[in-house]
Amino acid sequence: MLGQKFEGVFLISGKLATKSFAPNSRVYDERTIKMDNTEYRFWDPQKSKASAAILKGLRQMPIRKGTKVLYLGAGSGTTASHFSDIVEDGKIYCVEFAPRSMRDLIRTCERRKNMLPILADARRPETYQKFIQDADVIYQDVAQPDQAKILINNSRMFLKKDSLAMIAVKSQCIDVVREPSEVYKELIEELEKNNFEVLDKMDLFPFDKDHLFILLRYKG
Ligand SMILES: C[S@@+](CC[C@H](N)C(=O)[O-])C[C@H]1O[C@@H](n2cnc3c(N)ncnc32)[C@H](O)[C@@H]1O
């Protein structure tokens, strides 16, 4: 009944779950289950694009125990909390610019000492550089028209050569009129021109409509 998809990512009766880093506390309305004295939190693919990407066959998961993640667009911490379960003694630097989401995020971070909330605009990485000791991976879900540029600028500042990045792209945030496939093509070309190599990509349907999830290698 308990299987493993990636390091720290489990399958329980066909559903994704992570081992709770902060047992007896919930972050959203996720279901939990106790097995052999361990609490697992089901990772809802309707509420987290990373979970949807894994279920859609993501080939490689760059976040594992000890990983330091720079998370751009952390919202109230839904996906970030599952990363916190996975990295344990690693770190999730959670950048979010909406004060409303930040309030919930701070509450989540209080129970999870491996998550650091940073109230900042991801377009201005120089404003939070002082808080980031080291980042192995960037995860970005900002739903903004200039999301390629945001990833490029943050990668230049924080990533080492050959580090990995993941980005969730919502086509309608970039252009509401054009075909999503054209929007994705242009975004990927911009990333490739700026030293990224696409390692994997998938449409997140049926979990999300018109969303592309991309795993990238930063060539430095
Ligand atoms: C789709 S939601 C994120 C959901 C979250 N990633 C999750 O899975 O739990 C996008 C978030 O990005 C934030 N955001 C958008 N642009 C941003 C920016 N330039 N800097 C920081 N946060 C930003 C929004 O306020 C919003 O909370």
PDB file of C-alpha atoms in Angstrom, residues 84-159:
ATOM      1  CA  SER A  84       9.335  21.370   3.334  1.00  0.00           C
ATOM      2  CA  ASP A  85       8.273  17.776   4.115  1.00  0.00           C
ATOM      3  CA  ILE A  86      10.661  16.463   1.464  1.00  0.00           C
ATOM      4  CA  VAL A  87      13.794  18.535   2.178  1.00  0.00           C
ATOM      5  CA  GLU A  88      13.696  18.108   5.997  1.00  0.00           C
ATOM      6  CA  ASP A  89      17.052  19.684   6.956  1.00  0.00           C
ATOM      7  CA  GLY A  90      17.195  21.631   3.678  1.00  0.00           C
ATOM      8  CA  LYS A  91      15.535  25.010   3.221  1.00  0.00           C
ATOM      9  CA  ILE A  92      12.650  26.591   1.314  1.00  0.00           C
ATOM     10  CA  TYR A  93      13.150  30.309   0.727  1.00  0.00           C
ATOM     11  CA  CYS A  94       9.569  31.452   0.039  1.00  0.00           C
ATOM     12  CA  VAL A  95       9.330  34.689  -1.954  1.00  0.00           C
ATOM     13  CA  GLU A  96       5.832  36.171  -2.130  1.00  0.00           C
ATOM     14  CA  PHE A  97       4.710  39.738  -2.740  1.00  0.00           C
ATOM     15  CA  ALA A  98       1.004  39.685  -1.784  1.00  0.00           C
ATOM     16  CA  PRO A  99       0.526  40.699   1.878  1.00  0.00           C
ATOM     17  CA  ARG A 100      -2.660  38.614   2.143  1.00  0.00           C
ATOM     18  CA  SER A 101      -0.921  35.382   1.077  1.00  0.00           C
ATOM     19  CA  MET A 102       2.064  36.331   3.214  1.00  0.00           C
ATOM     20  CA  ARG A 103      -0.060  36.309   6.369  1.00  0.00           C
ATOM     21  CA  ASP A 104      -1.013  32.649   5.828  1.00  0.00           C
ATOM     22  CA  LEU A 105       2.492  31.815   4.687  1.00  0.00           C
ATOM     23  CA  ILE A 106       3.999  33.199   7.899  1.00  0.00           C
ATOM     24  CA  ARG A 107       1.655  30.999   9.935  1.00  0.00           C
ATOM     25  CA  THR A 108       2.832  27.954   7.992  1.00  0.00           C
ATOM     26  CA  CYS A 109       6.492  28.917   8.351  1.00  0.00           C
ATOM     27  CA  GLU A 110       6.131  29.298  12.136  1.00  0.00           C
ATOM     28  CA  ARG A 111       5.513  25.535  12.380  1.00  0.00           C
ATOM     29  CA  ARG A 112       8.092  24.645   9.768  1.00  0.00           C
ATOM     30  CA  LYS A 113      11.519  25.906  10.622  1.00  0.00           C
ATOM     31  CA  ASN A 114      12.903  24.875   7.231  1.00  0.00           C
ATOM     32  CA  MET A 115      10.671  27.469   5.491  1.00  0.00           C
ATOM     33  CA  LEU A 116      11.637  31.140   5.401  1.00  0.00           C
ATOM     34  CA  PRO A 117       8.994  33.689   4.331  1.00  0.00           C
ATOM     35  CA  ILE A 118      10.333  36.616   2.292  1.00  0.00           C
ATOM     36  CA  LEU A 119       7.982  39.480   1.424  1.00  0.00           C
ATOM     37  CA  ALA A 120       9.460  40.700  -1.849  1.00  0.00           C
ATOM     38  CA  ASP A 121       8.901  41.102  -5.563  1.00  0.00           C
ATOM     39  CA  ALA A 122      10.565  38.290  -7.525  1.00  0.00           C
ATOM     40  CA  ARG A 123      11.386  40.866 -10.205  1.00  0.00           C
ATOM     41  CA  ARG A 124      13.891  42.403  -7.817  1.00  0.00           C
ATOM     42  CA  PRO A 125      16.164  39.584  -6.617  1.00  0.00           C
ATOM     43  CA  GLU A 126      18.696  42.112  -5.321  1.00  0.00           C
ATOM     44  CA  THR A 127      16.202  43.019  -2.547  1.00  0.00           C
ATOM     45  CA  TYR A 128      16.259  39.512  -1.027  1.00  0.00           C
ATOM     46  CA  GLN A 129      19.763  38.398  -1.948  1.00  0.00           C
ATOM     47  CA  LYS A 130      20.851  38.902   1.679  1.00  0.00           C
ATOM     48  CA  PHE A 131      18.401  36.225   2.908  1.00  0.00           C
ATOM     49  CA  ILE A 132      19.468  33.472   0.510  1.00  0.00           C
ATOM     50  CA  GLN A 133      22.574  31.675   1.702  1.00  0.00           C
ATOM     51  CA  ASP A 134      22.572  29.137  -1.057  1.00  0.00           C
ATOM     52  CA  ALA A 135      20.007  27.799  -3.549  1.00  0.00           C
ATOM     53  CA  ASP A 136      20.268  24.445  -5.321  1.00  0.00           C
ATOM     54  CA  VAL A 137      16.958  24.662  -7.183  1.00  0.00           C
ATOM     55  CA  ILE A 138      14.525  27.403  -8.252  1.00  0.00           C
ATOM     56  CA  TYR A 139      10.810  26.625  -8.295  1.00  0.00           C
ATOM     57  CA  GLN A 140       8.705  29.347  -9.902  1.00  0.00           C
ATOM     58  CA  ASP A 141       4.932  29.744 -10.034  1.00  0.00           C
ATOM     59  CA  VAL A 142       4.251  33.468 -10.319  1.00  0.00           C
ATOM     60  CA  ALA A 143       1.576  33.610 -13.049  1.00  0.00           C
ATOM     61  CA  GLN A 144       2.975  36.793 -14.585  1.00  0.00           C
ATOM     62  CA  PRO A 145       3.475  37.928 -18.199  1.00  0.00           C
ATOM     63  CA  ASP A 146       7.229  38.385 -17.653  1.00  0.00           C
ATOM     64  CA  GLN A 147       7.783  35.029 -15.962  1.00  0.00           C
ATOM     65  CA  ALA A 148      10.648  34.002 -18.280  1.00  0.00           C
ATOM     66  CA  LYS A 149      12.554  37.164 -17.409  1.00  0.00           C
ATOM     67  CA  ILE A 150      11.920  36.615 -13.685  1.00  0.00           C
ATOM     68  CA  LEU A 151      13.406  33.112 -13.886  1.00  0.00           C
ATOM     69  CA  ILE A 152      16.375  34.304 -15.939  1.00  0.00           C
ATOM     70  CA  ASN A 153      17.272  37.115 -13.522  1.00  0.00           C
ATOM     71  CA  ASN A 154      16.909  34.963 -10.410  1.00  0.00           C
ATOM     72  CA  SER A 155      18.938  32.137 -11.934  1.00  0.00           C
ATOM     73  CA  ARG A 156      21.759  34.539 -12.833  1.00  0.00           C
ATOM     74  CA  MET A 157      21.860  35.729  -9.264  1.00  0.00           C
ATOM     75  CA  PHE A 158      21.379  32.473  -7.331  1.00  0.00           C
ATOM     76  CA  LEU A 159      21.983  29.317  -9.381  1.00  0.00           C
TER      77      LEU A 159
END
